[in-house]
Amino acid sequence: MTPEMSDVTRARHGRPVHHWRRDLVELAALFTAVAVADGVANLIGHGPGGPALLVISALALAATAGFHTWWARRHGHAPPADDTGARPAAGSRPAGPAEQPGTATDEVAGAAALWRMRTTVKDEPGSLAALCAALAGQRVDILSLQTHPLADGTVDEFLLRAPGAVAGAGITRAVSLAGGVDTWIERADAHDLVDVPTRVLGLAARTALDAAELPLALRQLLGRCTIRSLPGTPAGGGRGPQPVPVEGVLEDTVMRLRAPEGGVLVVERPYLPFTPTEFARARALVELDNRLGPRIPRGQDVLTLPEGNDITVRRVDTGDLAAAKAMHERCSPRTLGMRYHGPVGDADRYLNHLLSPRFGRTLAAQTASGRIVGLGHLLWDGDETEVALLVEDDWQQRGIGAELLGRLVAMAAEAGCASVYAVTQASNTGMVTVMRGLGLPLDYQIEEGTLVITARLDAAPAGSRDDARTAHTPLR
């Protein structure tokens, strides 16, 4: 604690604060005032009407001094709260309307930070109060609080607003000293200000409209986690995952839920155990998805290619499997080999997986006659996102691949993905060209002829991301 802070603390508790420097200055000022007054008195006192003028001046000075004393006692010398940026401490009065978030009484504009924090305390009276006092000591506001009772304690989940100068390590240190254990903290954003019931209902509505939204809804509900959808019968053959009961399985940092096709949905978060409340919410979302069955939005866009042909871009799923296989039959072995990086005869085996909305989103480009001539896939790969393209030979180099990729990347940005990657052969100059056409920062990795191109979406200008989202919203 600095000397200045100590002085302020003593003054708040009613004990006067004295400084010898202040006394010395006041004494010097007093002697100076006496000397000036003596000079003025000698100058005026010997003139006509001098004594009367001195008496009037003395009365005016006394009145001024009395008014100053009265004013000082009525109004303290401390600056107003909206000048200091200080928030009310624990035990003080609640913030009035003028002190609510977003007004001038917040921390210095732009300096406040939002945090999500979770910690475990003993299930005993006073444990939560100790945490609140510790946060108040750091000038941290509690915007929301949820408690999750467990067998050996209580997990408290906070949404906090802290001064910009307060680091996450400082908050966790204060919480630890107040009795919190297994504390986890990360930066939050404005979306976290929405209360949990409202957020869950919004995620349920998105899931009800589009089966591909389920992994994204779970990720937004549970925070940073890895989500894998394991089909009951793998596309490459072999045994499927171990079945799970209808009610699902919760194992500390892993939850397993039954998928409608007989597969398993695995949600994993190694750094933070799931609470029973989180498990119940996730299970409710998956149950809603299971009951509604496969579904995709039916929006479509008609585009005119440079040579004048019209094509339709729309979402497709397993209902379009026959048309997708027919397109495979029209593609050359070289084109299929560039796309699937393996035996051409195995290409059809992967289509059912690729077209399923459980694993991502698929866009198709089709002619006016309804023939599919291009497919673009956006696949949820754990906590990463893959993009893949296949365009029929006779329709290549007409802008179809670039159109599909642009829309897939816009979908990934809308879903909050930080990056997307494409796996292709180093000789596939067409895929390299369309990836470069995105105008995003790209990372290249080449190993034994296989090229992995990663586009970082978080580096794109906010305006371009918003424009892309708006342009492709009908297709979801």
XYZ file of C-alpha atoms in Angstrom:
476
model
C 0.000 0.000 0.000
C 1.467 3.386 -0.989
C 1.581 6.344 1.445
C -1.087 8.150 -0.571
C -3.415 5.139 -0.299
C -2.736 4.955 3.432
C -3.679 8.617 3.860
C -6.912 8.122 1.957
C -7.739 5.071 4.081
C -7.191 6.988 7.343
C -9.255 9.912 6.110
C -12.170 7.606 5.257
C -12.157 6.284 8.807
C -12.495 9.806 10.260
C -8.884 10.414 11.431
C -7.348 13.693 10.203
C -4.310 13.533 7.981
C -1.421 16.017 8.602
C 1.697 16.678 6.590
C 4.583 18.833 7.915
C 5.090 20.217 4.410
C 1.528 21.517 4.369
C 2.016 23.181 7.774
C 5.226 24.888 6.610
C 3.542 26.274 3.501
C 0.578 27.554 5.502
C 2.911 29.258 8.027
C 4.860 30.963 5.219
C 1.616 32.121 3.644
C 0.493 33.541 6.997
C 3.666 35.628 7.446
C 3.367 36.880 3.870
C -0.257 37.872 4.417
C 0.672 39.801 7.626
C 3.408 41.692 5.767
C 1.065 42.607 2.930
C -1.674 43.652 5.356
C 0.767 45.918 7.276
C 1.829 47.623 4.048
C -1.756 48.181 2.951
C -2.740 49.508 6.404
C 0.130 52.046 6.397
C -0.802 53.168 2.885
C -4.535 53.554 3.486
C -4.589 54.411 7.214
C -2.847 57.776 6.743
C -5.222 58.919 3.995
C -8.687 60.501 4.297
C -11.346 57.949 5.280
C -8.694 55.273 5.782
C -9.955 53.803 9.106
C -13.499 53.341 7.747
C -12.180 51.595 4.663
C -10.130 49.203 6.813
C -13.164 48.331 8.950
C -15.299 47.604 5.854
C -12.522 45.427 4.358
C -12.202 43.449 7.599
C -15.962 42.780 7.673
C -15.907 41.620 4.019
C -13.000 39.253 4.683
C -14.740 37.790 7.743
C -17.925 37.197 5.750
C -15.968 35.517 2.962
C -14.123 33.267 5.417
C -17.393 32.260 7.087
C -19.013 31.405 3.753
C -15.989 29.331 2.709
C -16.088 27.343 5.968
C -19.807 26.624 5.582
C -19.361 25.521 1.948
C -16.400 23.268 2.756
C -18.307 21.447 5.492
C -21.309 20.897 3.232
C -19.350 19.660 0.177
C -16.423 17.296 0.582
C -13.223 17.792 -1.339
C -13.214 14.286 -2.846
C -13.856 14.186 -6.623
C -17.231 12.794 -7.747
C -17.497 9.083 -8.541
C -17.849 9.729 -12.253
C -14.423 11.387 -12.255
C -12.576 8.616 -10.454
C -14.171 5.692 -12.241
C -14.428 3.830 -8.927
C -17.196 1.251 -8.496
C -19.073 0.933 -5.200
C -17.254 -1.371 -2.799
C -18.832 -4.313 -1.022
C -21.386 -3.143 1.523
C -21.943 0.240 -0.098
C -25.196 1.416 -1.572
C -26.434 -0.152 -4.813
C -25.592 1.685 -8.003
C -28.213 4.173 -9.062
C -29.568 4.586 -12.587
C -26.774 6.970 -13.490
C -24.178 4.402 -12.457
C -25.402 1.457 -14.487
C -23.158 -0.160 -17.118
C -22.639 1.911 -20.215
C -22.753 5.300 -18.437
C -20.037 7.730 -17.456
C -19.549 6.037 -14.075
C -18.089 2.895 -15.620
C -14.393 2.298 -15.623
C -12.479 4.502 -18.006
C -14.123 4.117 -21.409
C -12.889 1.011 -23.164
C -10.794 -0.147 -20.200
C -13.267 -2.582 -18.615
C -12.934 -6.278 -19.486
C -15.427 -9.144 -19.282
C -14.371 -12.466 -17.759
C -15.994 -15.869 -17.342
C -14.800 -17.584 -14.198
C -15.577 -20.859 -12.487
C -14.352 -21.996 -9.108
C -15.234 -24.626 -6.515
C -15.861 -23.764 -2.863
C -16.885 -25.720 0.207
C -20.616 -26.176 0.638
C -20.871 -24.207 3.850
C -22.315 -20.842 4.950
C -20.138 -17.843 4.154
C -18.094 -19.397 1.342
C -19.849 -17.427 -1.395
C -19.709 -14.241 0.676
C -15.939 -14.630 0.994
C -15.624 -14.897 -2.786
C -17.760 -11.804 -3.340
C -15.690 -9.832 -0.841
C -12.483 -10.908 -2.565
C -13.808 -9.809 -5.964
C -14.995 -6.488 -4.528
C -11.492 -5.951 -3.163
C -10.241 -6.140 -6.770
C -12.965 -3.671 -7.907
C -14.589 -6.475 -9.913
C -18.329 -6.374 -10.636
C -20.361 -9.603 -10.576
C -22.752 -9.400 -13.540
C -24.222 -12.891 -13.166
C -23.781 -15.934 -10.952
C -24.811 -19.580 -11.257
C -24.236 -22.236 -8.621
C -23.904 -25.963 -9.322
C -24.131 -28.065 -6.136
C -21.954 -31.189 -6.186
C -21.379 -34.004 -3.728
C -18.120 -32.532 -2.383
C -18.677 -28.809 -2.824
C -20.345 -26.153 -4.949
C -19.186 -24.907 -8.338
C -19.808 -21.175 -8.734
C -19.827 -19.762 -12.259
C -19.428 -15.992 -12.623
C -19.626 -13.434 -15.384
C -17.390 -10.576 -14.240
C -16.511 -7.074 -15.315
C -13.100 -5.900 -14.150
C -10.978 -2.795 -14.700
C -8.698 -3.176 -17.683
C -5.635 -3.015 -15.422
C -6.749 -6.111 -13.472
C -5.348 -9.283 -15.051
C -6.986 -12.695 -14.909
C -4.129 -13.980 -12.744
C -4.877 -11.292 -10.167
C -8.532 -12.289 -10.026
C -7.760 -15.996 -9.611
C -5.179 -15.218 -6.926
C -7.749 -13.267 -4.909
C -10.314 -16.048 -5.368
C -7.787 -18.660 -4.241
C -7.041 -16.713 -1.058
C -10.807 -16.576 -0.415
C -11.128 -20.372 -0.534
C -11.773 -21.091 -4.220
C -10.084 -24.132 -5.757
C -9.856 -25.515 -9.308
C -10.391 -21.985 -10.573
C -10.711 -21.438 -14.321
C -11.000 -18.068 -16.055
C -11.122 -16.807 -19.639
C -12.075 -13.628 -21.446
C -15.763 -13.218 -22.276
C -17.560 -11.040 -24.818
C -20.883 -9.258 -25.168
C -22.679 -12.501 -26.133
C -22.097 -13.797 -22.609
C -24.210 -10.955 -21.199
C -27.332 -12.791 -22.386
C -28.825 -14.781 -19.524
C -28.496 -18.559 -19.762
C -32.201 -19.479 -20.304
C -32.459 -17.001 -23.174
C -29.238 -18.287 -24.722
C -30.349 -21.939 -24.455
C -33.678 -21.144 -26.110
C -31.875 -19.366 -28.945
C -29.547 -22.318 -29.477
C -32.504 -24.707 -29.428
C -34.238 -22.640 -32.127
C -31.124 -22.721 -34.324
C -30.783 -26.475 -33.838
C -34.453 -27.004 -34.711
C -34.000 -25.228 -38.055
C -30.782 -26.935 -39.129
C -29.288 -30.256 -37.991
C -25.800 -28.963 -38.802
C -26.158 -26.393 -36.014
C -25.996 -28.968 -33.204
C -22.182 -29.082 -32.810
C -22.023 -25.287 -32.955
C -24.821 -24.938 -30.413
C -23.052 -27.304 -28.028
C -19.790 -25.410 -28.411
C -21.468 -22.085 -27.679
C -23.282 -23.587 -24.711
C -20.253 -25.298 -23.146
C -17.417 -22.992 -24.169
C -14.151 -24.356 -25.503
C -14.614 -28.033 -26.128
C -13.953 -30.692 -28.739
C -16.995 -32.291 -30.347
C -16.756 -35.464 -32.405
C -19.603 -37.236 -34.137
C -18.785 -40.929 -34.515
C -21.015 -42.793 -37.003
C -22.352 -46.181 -35.999
C -20.839 -47.705 -39.167
C -17.601 -45.932 -40.180
C -17.264 -45.025 -43.856
C -13.930 -46.820 -44.073
C -15.312 -50.011 -42.555
C -14.478 -51.597 -39.228
C -16.259 -51.522 -35.888
C -18.209 -48.518 -34.745
C -18.023 -46.839 -31.319
C -19.264 -48.494 -28.161
C -23.031 -47.832 -27.812
C -24.196 -45.540 -25.023
C -27.477 -45.680 -23.058
C -30.356 -43.399 -23.933
C -29.620 -41.095 -20.975
C -26.003 -40.667 -22.050
C -22.810 -40.961 -20.016
C -20.998 -38.255 -18.051
C -17.402 -39.009 -17.094
C -15.774 -35.954 -15.534
C -14.427 -34.064 -18.577
C -16.155 -36.245 -21.216
C -19.821 -36.695 -22.063
C -21.142 -39.264 -24.521
C -24.599 -38.893 -26.016
C -26.526 -41.141 -28.372
C -26.887 -39.958 -31.976
C -30.055 -40.896 -33.904
C -28.212 -42.872 -36.613
C -26.816 -45.262 -34.005
C -23.600 -43.321 -33.608
C -22.185 -41.467 -30.637
C -21.652 -37.765 -30.011
C -18.542 -37.233 -27.868
C -17.995 -33.884 -26.153
C -14.655 -33.439 -24.409
C -13.197 -30.594 -22.380
C -9.942 -31.764 -20.764
C -9.262 -28.636 -18.727
C -12.607 -28.365 -16.932
C -15.036 -31.063 -15.711
C -18.632 -30.842 -16.844
C -21.253 -30.163 -14.199
C -24.523 -32.145 -14.026
C -26.343 -28.971 -15.096
C -24.238 -28.658 -18.247
C -24.770 -32.339 -18.989
C -28.538 -31.941 -18.662
C -28.578 -28.937 -21.009
C -26.452 -30.699 -23.620
C -28.588 -33.828 -23.395
C -31.755 -31.744 -23.919
C -30.309 -30.172 -27.097
C -29.272 -33.556 -28.477
C -32.675 -35.050 -27.627
C -34.387 -32.203 -29.515
C -32.125 -32.850 -32.496
C -32.859 -36.583 -32.378
C -36.616 -36.079 -32.300
C -36.643 -33.697 -35.278
C -34.471 -35.928 -37.486
C -32.387 -34.834 -40.493
C -33.306 -31.375 -41.814
C -31.698 -28.461 -43.632
C -32.920 -25.009 -44.694
C -34.324 -25.038 -48.207
C -33.075 -21.653 -49.389
C -31.277 -21.351 -52.735
C -29.585 -18.702 -54.883
C -29.512 -18.518 -58.678
C -26.217 -17.240 -60.097
C -25.196 -16.330 -63.627
C -21.743 -17.513 -64.692
C -19.488 -15.270 -66.838
C -20.396 -17.169 -70.011
C -24.112 -16.654 -69.318
C -25.182 -20.022 -67.857
C -27.365 -19.988 -64.726
C -26.573 -22.276 -61.808
C -28.363 -22.762 -58.510
C -26.481 -22.950 -55.209
C -28.342 -24.668 -52.374
C -27.864 -26.781 -49.261
C -27.982 -30.554 -49.815
C -28.025 -33.609 -47.559
C -28.305 -37.390 -47.765
C -31.521 -37.006 -49.763
C -29.328 -35.887 -52.670
C -27.063 -38.947 -52.444
C -28.123 -40.395 -55.818
C -27.461 -37.108 -57.665
C -24.066 -36.779 -55.959
C -23.079 -40.327 -56.980
C -24.123 -39.594 -60.552
C -21.773 -36.609 -60.518
C -18.965 -38.909 -59.290
C -19.538 -41.128 -62.306
C -19.076 -38.162 -64.650
C -15.838 -37.016 -62.962
C -12.477 -38.224 -64.245
C -10.256 -40.430 -62.047
C -7.776 -37.545 -61.789
C -10.455 -35.166 -60.443
C -11.670 -37.716 -57.891
C -8.104 -38.517 -56.886
C -7.372 -34.820 -56.285
C -10.417 -34.613 -54.016
C -10.275 -37.839 -51.996
C -6.504 -38.569 -51.941
C -7.052 -42.325 -52.222
C -8.447 -45.128 -54.396
C -11.075 -43.720 -56.724
C -13.350 -46.707 -56.122
C -13.766 -45.691 -52.467
C -15.111 -42.213 -53.279
C -18.788 -43.213 -53.156
C -18.349 -44.747 -49.690
C -17.669 -41.324 -48.166
C -20.600 -39.468 -49.712
C -23.184 -40.559 -47.156
C -20.946 -39.218 -44.377
C -20.083 -36.008 -46.222
C -23.712 -35.202 -47.050
C -24.975 -35.801 -43.499
C -25.795 -32.536 -41.694
C -24.543 -34.209 -38.497
C -20.980 -33.682 -39.645
C -21.165 -30.293 -41.326
C -22.769 -28.425 -44.188
C -22.733 -29.167 -47.905
C -23.482 -26.802 -50.770
C -24.241 -27.997 -54.290
C -24.085 -26.166 -57.610
C -26.662 -27.526 -60.042
C -27.744 -26.671 -63.548
C -31.189 -25.563 -64.645
C -31.997 -29.206 -65.382
C -31.213 -30.185 -61.768
C -27.877 -31.932 -62.430
C -25.309 -31.421 -59.677
C -21.990 -30.201 -61.132
C -20.187 -29.079 -57.976
C -20.066 -29.906 -54.243
C -18.571 -27.915 -51.417
C -18.245 -29.319 -47.899
C -17.759 -27.555 -44.559
C -16.879 -30.287 -42.033
C -16.644 -29.979 -38.244
C -13.375 -31.720 -37.389
C -13.262 -31.668 -33.595
C -12.328 -28.099 -32.713
C -11.173 -27.367 -36.288
C -13.054 -26.856 -39.559
C -12.248 -28.354 -42.969
C -13.382 -27.157 -46.396
C -13.374 -29.363 -49.496
C -14.447 -28.865 -53.118
C -15.299 -31.119 -56.039
C -16.297 -29.677 -59.438
C -17.160 -31.806 -62.432
C -14.489 -31.705 -65.168
C -16.628 -29.989 -67.810
C -17.553 -27.206 -65.344
C -14.135 -26.407 -63.940
C -12.478 -22.983 -64.290
C -15.838 -21.213 -64.542
C -15.900 -19.707 -61.036
C -18.068 -22.418 -59.439
C -15.369 -23.544 -56.996
C -14.650 -19.959 -55.925
C -18.373 -19.295 -55.400
C -18.841 -22.434 -53.278
C -15.695 -21.780 -51.231
C -16.626 -18.167 -50.539
C -19.992 -19.234 -49.183
C -18.498 -22.023 -47.071
C -15.983 -19.641 -45.526
C -18.780 -17.160 -44.805
C -20.661 -19.952 -43.002
C -17.556 -20.782 -40.987
C -17.131 -17.132 -40.005
C -20.794 -16.958 -38.993
C -20.281 -20.050 -36.838
C -17.396 -18.350 -35.026
C -14.601 -20.493 -36.479
C -11.148 -18.953 -36.187
C -9.805 -20.714 -39.277
C -10.573 -23.261 -41.993
C -8.188 -25.658 -43.689
C -8.157 -27.540 -46.986
C -6.246 -30.761 -47.673
C -5.255 -31.337 -51.288
C -2.344 -32.418 -53.446
C 0.533 -30.058 -54.057
C -0.204 -30.248 -57.798
C -3.810 -29.066 -57.380
C -3.284 -25.503 -58.596
C -7.049 -24.947 -58.873
C -7.586 -25.351 -55.124
C -4.598 -23.140 -54.351
C -6.006 -20.457 -56.648
C -9.463 -20.357 -55.056
C -7.972 -20.324 -51.547
C -5.760 -17.383 -52.485
C -8.817 -15.679 -53.947
C -10.356 -15.443 -50.471
C -8.042 -12.547 -49.611
C -7.273 -14.040 -46.187
C -3.919 -14.816 -44.523
C -2.896 -18.328 -45.567
C -0.531 -20.862 -44.005
C 0.929 -23.651 -46.176
C 2.226 -27.026 -44.999
C 3.542 -29.608 -47.485
C 4.444 -33.182 -46.576
C 5.033 -36.001 -49.063
C 3.040 -34.295 -51.787
C 0.061 -33.446 -49.531
C -0.686 -29.743 -49.140
C -2.621 -28.319 -46.184
C -3.748 -24.710 -46.641
C -5.135 -22.916 -43.580
C -7.041 -19.628 -43.890
C -7.214 -17.553 -40.733
C -10.686 -16.010 -40.462
C -9.947 -14.062 -37.282
C -7.534 -11.883 -39.288
C -10.209 -10.773 -41.772
C -11.561 -7.201 -41.478
C -14.780 -7.105 -39.466
C -16.645 -5.362 -42.285
C -15.823 -8.035 -44.842
C -16.877 -10.802 -42.464
C -20.202 -9.067 -41.777
C -20.820 -8.552 -45.494
C -20.129 -12.213 -46.193
C -22.488 -13.325 -43.447
C -25.279 -11.110 -44.714
C -24.796 -12.183 -48.324
C -25.063 -15.904 -47.571
C -27.578 -15.969 -44.738
C -30.403 -17.586 -46.808
C -28.339 -20.752 -47.300
C -27.205 -20.905 -43.668
